[in-house]
CSV table of N, CA, C and O in Angstrom, one decimal:
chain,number,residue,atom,x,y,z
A,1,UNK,N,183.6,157.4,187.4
A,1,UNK,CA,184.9,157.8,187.9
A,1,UNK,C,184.7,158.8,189.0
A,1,UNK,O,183.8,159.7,189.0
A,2,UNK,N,185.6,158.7,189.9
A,2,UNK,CA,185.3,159.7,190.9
A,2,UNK,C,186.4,160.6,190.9
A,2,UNK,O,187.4,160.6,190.2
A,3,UNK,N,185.9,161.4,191.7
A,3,UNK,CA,186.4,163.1,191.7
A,3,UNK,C,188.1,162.5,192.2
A,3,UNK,O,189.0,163.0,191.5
A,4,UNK,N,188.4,161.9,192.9
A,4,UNK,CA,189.7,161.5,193.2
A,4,UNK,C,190.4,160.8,192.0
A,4,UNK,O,191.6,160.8,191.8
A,5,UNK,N,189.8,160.3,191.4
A,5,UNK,CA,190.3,159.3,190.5
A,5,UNK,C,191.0,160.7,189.1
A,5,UNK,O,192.1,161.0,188.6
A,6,UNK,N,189.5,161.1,188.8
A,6,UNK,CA,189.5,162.3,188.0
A,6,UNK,C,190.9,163.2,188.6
A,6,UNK,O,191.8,163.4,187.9
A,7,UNK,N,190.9,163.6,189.6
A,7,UNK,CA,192.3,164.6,189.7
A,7,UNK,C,193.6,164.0,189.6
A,7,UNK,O,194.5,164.7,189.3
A,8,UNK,N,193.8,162.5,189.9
A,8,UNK,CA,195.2,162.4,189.9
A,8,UNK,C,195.5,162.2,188.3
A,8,UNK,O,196.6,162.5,187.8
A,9,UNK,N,194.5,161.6,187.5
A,9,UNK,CA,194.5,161.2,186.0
A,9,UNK,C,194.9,163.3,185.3
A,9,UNK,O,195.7,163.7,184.4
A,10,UNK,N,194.3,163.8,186.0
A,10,UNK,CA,194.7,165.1,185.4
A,10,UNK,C,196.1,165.5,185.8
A,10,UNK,O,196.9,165.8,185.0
A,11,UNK,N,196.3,165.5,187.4
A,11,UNK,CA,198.0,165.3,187.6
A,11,UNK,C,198.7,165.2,186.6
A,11,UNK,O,199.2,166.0,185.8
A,12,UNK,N,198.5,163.7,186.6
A,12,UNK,CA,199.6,162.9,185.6
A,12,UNK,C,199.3,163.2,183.9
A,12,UNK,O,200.1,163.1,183.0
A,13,UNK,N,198.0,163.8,183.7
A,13,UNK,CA,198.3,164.3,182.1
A,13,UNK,C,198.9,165.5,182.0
A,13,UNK,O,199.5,165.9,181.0
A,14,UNK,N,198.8,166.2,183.3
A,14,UNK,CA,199.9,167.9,183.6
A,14,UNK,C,201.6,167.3,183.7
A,14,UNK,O,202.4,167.8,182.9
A,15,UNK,N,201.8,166.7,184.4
A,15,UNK,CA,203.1,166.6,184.9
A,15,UNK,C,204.1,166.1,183.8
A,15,UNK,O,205.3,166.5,183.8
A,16,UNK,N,203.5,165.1,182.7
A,16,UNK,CA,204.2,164.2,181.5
A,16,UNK,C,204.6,165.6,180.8
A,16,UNK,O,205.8,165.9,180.8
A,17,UNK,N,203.8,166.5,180.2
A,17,UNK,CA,204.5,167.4,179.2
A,17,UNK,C,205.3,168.7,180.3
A,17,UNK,O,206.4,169.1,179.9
A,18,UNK,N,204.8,169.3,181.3
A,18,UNK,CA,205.6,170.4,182.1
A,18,UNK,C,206.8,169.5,182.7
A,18,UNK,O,207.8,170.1,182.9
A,19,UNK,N,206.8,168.7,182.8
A,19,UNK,CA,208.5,167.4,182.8
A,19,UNK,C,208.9,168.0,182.1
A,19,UNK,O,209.4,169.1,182.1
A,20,UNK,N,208.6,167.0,180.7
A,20,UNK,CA,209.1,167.2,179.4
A,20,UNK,C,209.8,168.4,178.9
A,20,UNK,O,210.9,168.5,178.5
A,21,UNK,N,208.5,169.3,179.0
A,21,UNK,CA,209.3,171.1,178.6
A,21,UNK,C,210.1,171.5,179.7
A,21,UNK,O,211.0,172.3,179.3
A,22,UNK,N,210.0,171.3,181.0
A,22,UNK,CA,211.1,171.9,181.7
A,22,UNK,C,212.5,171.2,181.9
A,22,UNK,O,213.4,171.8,182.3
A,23,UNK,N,212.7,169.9,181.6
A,23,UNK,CA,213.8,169.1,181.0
A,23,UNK,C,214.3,169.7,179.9
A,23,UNK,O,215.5,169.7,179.7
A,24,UNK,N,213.2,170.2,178.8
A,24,UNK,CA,214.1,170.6,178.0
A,24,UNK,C,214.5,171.7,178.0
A,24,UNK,O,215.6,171.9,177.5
A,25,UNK,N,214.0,172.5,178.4
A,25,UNK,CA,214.8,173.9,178.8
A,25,UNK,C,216.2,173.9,179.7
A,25,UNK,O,217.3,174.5,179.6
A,26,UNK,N,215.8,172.8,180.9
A,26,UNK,CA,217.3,173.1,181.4
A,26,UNK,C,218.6,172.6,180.5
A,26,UNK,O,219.7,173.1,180.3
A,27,UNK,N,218.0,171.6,180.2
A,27,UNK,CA,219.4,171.1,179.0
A,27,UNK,C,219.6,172.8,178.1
A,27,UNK,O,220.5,173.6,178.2
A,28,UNK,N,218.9,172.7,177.5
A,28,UNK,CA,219.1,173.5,176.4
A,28,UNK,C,219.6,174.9,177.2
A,28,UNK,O,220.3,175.6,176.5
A,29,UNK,N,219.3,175.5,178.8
A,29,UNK,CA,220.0,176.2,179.0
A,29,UNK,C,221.6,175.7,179.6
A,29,UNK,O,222.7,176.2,179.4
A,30,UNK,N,221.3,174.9,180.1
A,30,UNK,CA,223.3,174.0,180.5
A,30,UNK,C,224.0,174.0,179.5
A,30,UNK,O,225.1,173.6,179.7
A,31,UNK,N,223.5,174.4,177.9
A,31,UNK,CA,224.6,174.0,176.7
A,31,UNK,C,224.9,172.4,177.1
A,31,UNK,O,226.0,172.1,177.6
A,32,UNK,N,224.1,171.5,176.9
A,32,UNK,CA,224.0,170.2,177.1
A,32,UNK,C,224.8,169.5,176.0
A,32,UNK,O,224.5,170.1,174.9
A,33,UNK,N,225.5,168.8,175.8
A,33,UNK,CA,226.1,168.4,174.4
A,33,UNK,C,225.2,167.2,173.8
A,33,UNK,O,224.3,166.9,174.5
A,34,UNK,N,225.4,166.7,172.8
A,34,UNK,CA,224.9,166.0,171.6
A,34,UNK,C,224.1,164.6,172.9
A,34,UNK,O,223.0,164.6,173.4
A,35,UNK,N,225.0,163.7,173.0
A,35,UNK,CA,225.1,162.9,173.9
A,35,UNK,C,223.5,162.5,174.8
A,35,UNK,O,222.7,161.6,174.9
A,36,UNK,N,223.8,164.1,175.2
A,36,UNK,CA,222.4,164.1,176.4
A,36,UNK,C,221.3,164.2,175.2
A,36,UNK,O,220.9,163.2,174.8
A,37,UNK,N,221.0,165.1,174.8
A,37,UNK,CA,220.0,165.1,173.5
A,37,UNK,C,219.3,164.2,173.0
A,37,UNK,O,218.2,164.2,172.6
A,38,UNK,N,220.3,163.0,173.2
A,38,UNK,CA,220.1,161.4,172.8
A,38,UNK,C,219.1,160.8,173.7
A,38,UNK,O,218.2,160.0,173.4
A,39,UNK,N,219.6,161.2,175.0
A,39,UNK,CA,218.7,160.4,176.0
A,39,UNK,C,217.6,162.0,176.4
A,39,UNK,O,217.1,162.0,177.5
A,40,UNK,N,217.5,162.5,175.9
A,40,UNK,CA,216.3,163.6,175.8
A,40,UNK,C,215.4,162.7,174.9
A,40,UNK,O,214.2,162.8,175.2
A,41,UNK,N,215.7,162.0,173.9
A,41,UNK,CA,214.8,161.8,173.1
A,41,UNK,C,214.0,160.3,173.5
A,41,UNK,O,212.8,160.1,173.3
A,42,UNK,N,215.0,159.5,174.2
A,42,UNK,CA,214.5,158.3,174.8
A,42,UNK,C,213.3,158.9,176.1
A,42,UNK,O,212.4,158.3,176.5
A,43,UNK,N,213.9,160.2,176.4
A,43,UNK,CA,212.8,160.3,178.1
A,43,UNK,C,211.6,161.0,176.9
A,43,UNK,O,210.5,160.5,177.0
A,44,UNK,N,211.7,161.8,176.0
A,44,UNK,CA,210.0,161.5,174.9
A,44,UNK,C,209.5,160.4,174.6
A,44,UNK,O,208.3,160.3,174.8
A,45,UNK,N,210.0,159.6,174.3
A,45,UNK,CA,209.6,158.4,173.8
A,45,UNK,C,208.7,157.8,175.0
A,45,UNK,O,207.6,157.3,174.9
A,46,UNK,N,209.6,157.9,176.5
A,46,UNK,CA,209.2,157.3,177.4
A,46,UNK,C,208.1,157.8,178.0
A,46,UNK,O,207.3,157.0,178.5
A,47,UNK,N,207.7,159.5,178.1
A,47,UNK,CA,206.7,160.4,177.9
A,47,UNK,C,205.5,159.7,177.6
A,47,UNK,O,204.7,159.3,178.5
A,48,UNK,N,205.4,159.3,175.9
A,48,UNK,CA,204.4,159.0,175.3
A,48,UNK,C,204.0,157.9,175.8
A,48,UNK,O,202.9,157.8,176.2
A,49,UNK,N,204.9,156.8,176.1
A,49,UNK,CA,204.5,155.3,176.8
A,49,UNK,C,204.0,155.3,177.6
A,49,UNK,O,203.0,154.5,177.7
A,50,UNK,N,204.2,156.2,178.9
A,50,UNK,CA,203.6,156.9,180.0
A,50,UNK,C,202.4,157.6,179.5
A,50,UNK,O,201.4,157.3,180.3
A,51,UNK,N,202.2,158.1,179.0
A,51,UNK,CA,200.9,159.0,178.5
A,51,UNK,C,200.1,157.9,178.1
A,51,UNK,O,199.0,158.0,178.5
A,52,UNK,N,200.3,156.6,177.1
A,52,UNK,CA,199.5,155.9,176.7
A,52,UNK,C,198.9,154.9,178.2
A,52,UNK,O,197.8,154.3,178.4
A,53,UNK,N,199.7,155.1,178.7
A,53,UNK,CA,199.3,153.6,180.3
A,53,UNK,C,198.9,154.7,180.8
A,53,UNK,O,198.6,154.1,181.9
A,54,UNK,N,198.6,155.9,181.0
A,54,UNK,CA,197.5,156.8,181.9
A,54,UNK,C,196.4,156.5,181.2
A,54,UNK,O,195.5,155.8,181.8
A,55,UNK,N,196.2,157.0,179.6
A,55,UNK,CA,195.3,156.9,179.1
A,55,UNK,C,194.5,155.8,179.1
A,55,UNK,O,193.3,156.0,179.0
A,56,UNK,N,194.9,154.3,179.1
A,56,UNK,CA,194.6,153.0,179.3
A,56,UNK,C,193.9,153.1,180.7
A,56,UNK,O,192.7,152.6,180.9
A,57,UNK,N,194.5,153.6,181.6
A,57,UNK,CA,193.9,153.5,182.9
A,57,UNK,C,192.3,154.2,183.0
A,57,UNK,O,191.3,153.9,183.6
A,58,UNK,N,192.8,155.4,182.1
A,58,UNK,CA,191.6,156.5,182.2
A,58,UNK,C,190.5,155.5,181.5
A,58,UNK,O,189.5,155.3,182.1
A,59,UNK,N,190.8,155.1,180.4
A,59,UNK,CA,189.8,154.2,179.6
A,59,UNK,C,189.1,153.3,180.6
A,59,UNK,O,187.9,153.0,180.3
A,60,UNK,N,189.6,152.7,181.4
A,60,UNK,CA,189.1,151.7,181.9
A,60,UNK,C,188.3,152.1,183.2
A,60,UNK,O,187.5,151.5,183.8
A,61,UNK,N,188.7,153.3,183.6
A,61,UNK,CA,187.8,153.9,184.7
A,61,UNK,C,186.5,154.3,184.6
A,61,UNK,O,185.8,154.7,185.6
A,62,UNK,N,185.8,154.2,183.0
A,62,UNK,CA,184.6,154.6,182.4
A,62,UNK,C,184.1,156.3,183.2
A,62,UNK,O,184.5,157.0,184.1
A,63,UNK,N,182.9,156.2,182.3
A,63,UNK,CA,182.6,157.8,182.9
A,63,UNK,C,181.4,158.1,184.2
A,63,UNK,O,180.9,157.1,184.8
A,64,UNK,N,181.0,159.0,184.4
A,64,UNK,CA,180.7,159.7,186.0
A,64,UNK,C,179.1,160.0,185.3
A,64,UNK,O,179.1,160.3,184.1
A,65,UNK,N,178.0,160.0,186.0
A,65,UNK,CA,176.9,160.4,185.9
A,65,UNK,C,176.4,161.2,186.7
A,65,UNK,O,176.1,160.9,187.9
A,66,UNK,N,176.1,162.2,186.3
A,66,UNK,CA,175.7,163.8,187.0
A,66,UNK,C,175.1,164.7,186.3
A,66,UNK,O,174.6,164.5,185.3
A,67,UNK,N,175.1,166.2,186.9
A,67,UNK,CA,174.4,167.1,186.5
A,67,UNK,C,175.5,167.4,185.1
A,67,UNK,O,176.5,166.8,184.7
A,68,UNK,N,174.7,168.7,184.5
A,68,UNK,CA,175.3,168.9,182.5
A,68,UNK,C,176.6,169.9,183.5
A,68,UNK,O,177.6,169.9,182.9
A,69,UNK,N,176.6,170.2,184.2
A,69,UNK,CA,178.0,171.3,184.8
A,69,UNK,C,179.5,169.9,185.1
A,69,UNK,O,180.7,170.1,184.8
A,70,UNK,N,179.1,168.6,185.7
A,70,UNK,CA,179.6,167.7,186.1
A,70,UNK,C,179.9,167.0,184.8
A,70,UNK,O,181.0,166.5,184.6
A,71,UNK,N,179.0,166.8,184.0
A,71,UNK,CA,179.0,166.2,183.0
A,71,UNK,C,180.2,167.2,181.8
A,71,UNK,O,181.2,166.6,181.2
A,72,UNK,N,179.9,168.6,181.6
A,72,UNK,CA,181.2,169.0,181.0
A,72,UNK,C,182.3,169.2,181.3
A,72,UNK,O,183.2,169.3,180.4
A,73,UNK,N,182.6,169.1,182.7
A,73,UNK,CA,183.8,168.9,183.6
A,73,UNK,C,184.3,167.4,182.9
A,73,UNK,O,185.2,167.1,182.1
A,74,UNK,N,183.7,167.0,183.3
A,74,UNK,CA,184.2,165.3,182.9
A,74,UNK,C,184.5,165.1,181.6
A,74,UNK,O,185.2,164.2,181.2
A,75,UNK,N,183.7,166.1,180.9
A,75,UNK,CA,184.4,165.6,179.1
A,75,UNK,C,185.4,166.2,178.9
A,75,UNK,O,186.3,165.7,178.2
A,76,UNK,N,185.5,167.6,179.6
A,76,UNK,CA,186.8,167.9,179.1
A,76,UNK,C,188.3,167.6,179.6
A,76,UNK,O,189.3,167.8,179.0
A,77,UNK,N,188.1,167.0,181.2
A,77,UNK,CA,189.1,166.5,181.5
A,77,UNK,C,189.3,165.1,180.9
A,77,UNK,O,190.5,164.7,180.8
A,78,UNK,N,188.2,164.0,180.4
A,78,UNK,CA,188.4,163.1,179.7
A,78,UNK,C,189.1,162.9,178.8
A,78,UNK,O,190.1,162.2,178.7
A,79,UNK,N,188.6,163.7,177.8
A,79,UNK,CA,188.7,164.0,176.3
A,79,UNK,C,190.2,165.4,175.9
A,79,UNK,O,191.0,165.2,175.0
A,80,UNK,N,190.0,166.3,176.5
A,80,UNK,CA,190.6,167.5,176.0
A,80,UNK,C,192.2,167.5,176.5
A,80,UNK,O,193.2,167.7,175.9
A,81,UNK,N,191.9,167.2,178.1
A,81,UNK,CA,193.3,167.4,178.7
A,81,UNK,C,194.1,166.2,178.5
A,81,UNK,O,195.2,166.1,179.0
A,82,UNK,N,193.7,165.5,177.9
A,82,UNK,CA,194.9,164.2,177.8
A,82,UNK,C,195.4,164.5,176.1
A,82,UNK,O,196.4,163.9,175.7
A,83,UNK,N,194.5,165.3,175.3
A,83,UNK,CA,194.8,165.5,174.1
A,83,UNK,C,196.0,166.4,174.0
A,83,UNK,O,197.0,166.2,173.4
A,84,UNK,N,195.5,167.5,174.7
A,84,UNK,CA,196.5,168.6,175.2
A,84,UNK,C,197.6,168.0,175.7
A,84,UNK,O,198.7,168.1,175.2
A,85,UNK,N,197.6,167.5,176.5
A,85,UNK,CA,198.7,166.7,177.3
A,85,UNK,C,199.7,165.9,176.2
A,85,UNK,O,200.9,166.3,176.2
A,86,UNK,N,199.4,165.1,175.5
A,86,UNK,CA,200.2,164.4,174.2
A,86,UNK,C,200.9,165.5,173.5
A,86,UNK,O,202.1,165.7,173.4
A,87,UNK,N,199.7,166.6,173.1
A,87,UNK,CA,200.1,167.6,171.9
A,87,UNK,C,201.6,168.1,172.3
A,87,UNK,O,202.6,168.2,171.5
A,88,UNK,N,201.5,168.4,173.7
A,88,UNK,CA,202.4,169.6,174.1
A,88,UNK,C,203.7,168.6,174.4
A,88,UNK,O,204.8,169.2,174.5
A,89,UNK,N,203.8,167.4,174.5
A,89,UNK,CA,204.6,166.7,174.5
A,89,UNK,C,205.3,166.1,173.6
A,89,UNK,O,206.5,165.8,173.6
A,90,UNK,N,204.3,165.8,172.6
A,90,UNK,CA,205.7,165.6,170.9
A,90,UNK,C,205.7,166.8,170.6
A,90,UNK,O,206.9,167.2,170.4
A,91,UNK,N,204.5,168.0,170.6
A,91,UNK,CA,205.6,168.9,169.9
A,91,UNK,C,206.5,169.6,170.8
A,91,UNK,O,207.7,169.8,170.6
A,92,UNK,N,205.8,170.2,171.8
A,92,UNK,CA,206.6,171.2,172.3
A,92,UNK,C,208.2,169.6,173.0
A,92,UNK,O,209.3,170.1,173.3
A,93,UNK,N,208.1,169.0,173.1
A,93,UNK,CA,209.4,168.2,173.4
A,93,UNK,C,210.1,168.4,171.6
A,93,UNK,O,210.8,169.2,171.0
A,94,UNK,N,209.4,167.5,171.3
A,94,UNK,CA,210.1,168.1,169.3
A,94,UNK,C,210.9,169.1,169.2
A,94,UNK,O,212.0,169.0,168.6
A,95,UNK,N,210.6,170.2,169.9
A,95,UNK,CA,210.5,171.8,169.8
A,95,UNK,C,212.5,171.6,170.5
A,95,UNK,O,213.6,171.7,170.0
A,96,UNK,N,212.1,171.3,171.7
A,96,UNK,CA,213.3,171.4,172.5
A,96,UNK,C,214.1,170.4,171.9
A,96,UNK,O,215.2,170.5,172.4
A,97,UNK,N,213.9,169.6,171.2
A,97,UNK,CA,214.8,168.5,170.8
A,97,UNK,C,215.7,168.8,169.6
A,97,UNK,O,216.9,168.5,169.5
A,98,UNK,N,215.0,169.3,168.8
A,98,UNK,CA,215.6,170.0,167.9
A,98,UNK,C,216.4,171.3,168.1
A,98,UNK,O,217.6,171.5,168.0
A,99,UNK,N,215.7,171.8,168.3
A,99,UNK,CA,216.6,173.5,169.2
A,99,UNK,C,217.9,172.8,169.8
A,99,UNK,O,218.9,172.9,169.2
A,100,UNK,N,217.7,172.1,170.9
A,100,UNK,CA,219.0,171.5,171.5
A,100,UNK,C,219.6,170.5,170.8
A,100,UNK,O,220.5,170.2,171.4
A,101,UNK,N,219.5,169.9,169.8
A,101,UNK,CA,220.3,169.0,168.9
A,101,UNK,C,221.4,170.1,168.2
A,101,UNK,O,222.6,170.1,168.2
A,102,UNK,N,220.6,170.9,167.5
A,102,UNK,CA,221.2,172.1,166.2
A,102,UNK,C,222.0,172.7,167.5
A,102,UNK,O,223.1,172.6,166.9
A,103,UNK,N,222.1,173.0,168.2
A,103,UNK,CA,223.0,174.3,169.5
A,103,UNK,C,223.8,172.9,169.2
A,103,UNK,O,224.3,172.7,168.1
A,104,UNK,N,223.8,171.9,170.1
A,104,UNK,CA,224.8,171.0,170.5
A,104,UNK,C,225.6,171.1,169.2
A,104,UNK,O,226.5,171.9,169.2
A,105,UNK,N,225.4,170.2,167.9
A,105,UNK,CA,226.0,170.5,166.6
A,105,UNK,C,227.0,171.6,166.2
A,105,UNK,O,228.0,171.5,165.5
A,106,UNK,N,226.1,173.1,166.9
A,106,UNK,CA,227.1,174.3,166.5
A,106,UNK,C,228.0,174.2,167.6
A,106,UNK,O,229.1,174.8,167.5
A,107,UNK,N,227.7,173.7,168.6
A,107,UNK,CA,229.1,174.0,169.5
A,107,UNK,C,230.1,172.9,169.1
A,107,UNK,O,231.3,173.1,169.0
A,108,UNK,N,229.8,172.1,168.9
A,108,UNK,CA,230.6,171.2,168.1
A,108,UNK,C,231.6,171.7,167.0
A,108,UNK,O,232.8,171.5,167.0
A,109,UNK,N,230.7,172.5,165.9
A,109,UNK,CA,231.7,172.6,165.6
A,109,UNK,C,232.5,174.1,165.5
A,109,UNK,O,233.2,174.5,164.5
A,110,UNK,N,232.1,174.7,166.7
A,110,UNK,CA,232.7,175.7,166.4
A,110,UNK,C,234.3,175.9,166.6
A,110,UNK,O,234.9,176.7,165.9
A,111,UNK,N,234.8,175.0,167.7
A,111,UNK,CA,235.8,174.9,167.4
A,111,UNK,C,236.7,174.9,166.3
A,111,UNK,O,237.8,175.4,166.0
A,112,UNK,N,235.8,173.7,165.8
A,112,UNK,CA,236.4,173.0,164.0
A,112,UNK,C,236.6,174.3,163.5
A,112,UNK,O,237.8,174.5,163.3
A,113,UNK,N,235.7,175.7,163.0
A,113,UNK,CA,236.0,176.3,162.2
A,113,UNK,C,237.2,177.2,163.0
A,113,UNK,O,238.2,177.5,162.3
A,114,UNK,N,237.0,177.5,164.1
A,114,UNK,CA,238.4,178.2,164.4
A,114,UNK,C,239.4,177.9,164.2
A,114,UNK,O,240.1,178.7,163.6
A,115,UNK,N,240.1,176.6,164.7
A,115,UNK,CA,241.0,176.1,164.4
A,115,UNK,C,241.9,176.2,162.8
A,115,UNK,O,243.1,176.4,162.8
A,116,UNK,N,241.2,176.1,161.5
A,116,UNK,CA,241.1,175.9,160.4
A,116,UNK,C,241.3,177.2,160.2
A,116,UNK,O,242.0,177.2,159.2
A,117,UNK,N,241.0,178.3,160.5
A,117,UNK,CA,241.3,179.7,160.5
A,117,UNK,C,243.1,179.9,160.4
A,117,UNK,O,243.6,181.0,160.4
């Protein structure tokens, strides 16, 4: 795998979850309602699908033969950053999914309790 190949594969295992968490923050700062939440959970889903067709690609690019400095470089962007990359994407998207589902819910029904007041 070459050094070009190697950085855009890391790109794209950076960009899938810092998407992810900064989509979910803006929703969850706009007071997003229920609705959007829904299709928050479809762009996770779509996240992972994407994370798996990088990883496929990555697999198929096989590995780089060099010095042990080149050679730990390459394991950990192989191996670690695509790990990291998934992690931070079910959970920390999870994270935001949940947080913004439960807000959307209470604004929902906060009305209901006033009203009934």
């Amino acid at each position: 795998m070459s050094s070009t190949q190697l950085a855009w594969l890391i790109v794209g295992f950076s960009a899938l979850p810092l998407g992810v968490l900064v989509i979910g923050f803006v929703l969850l700062w706009r007071r997003s309602s229920l609705g959007i939440w829904r299709g928050y959970a479809w762009l996770l889903g779509t996240a992972v699908v994407a994370w798996c067709a990088l990883a496929v690609v990555q697999s198929n690019l096989g590995s780089s033969e060099g010095s042990d400095a080149e050679e730990v470089m390459f394991a950990v962007a192989y191996y670690l950053w695509p790990s990291l990359s998934l992690g931070v994407i079910v959970v920390g998207g999870s994270f935001w999914l949940l947080i913004g589902r439960q807000a959307a819910h209470e604004r929902m029904s906060l009305p209901e309790r006033h009203g009934h007041a």
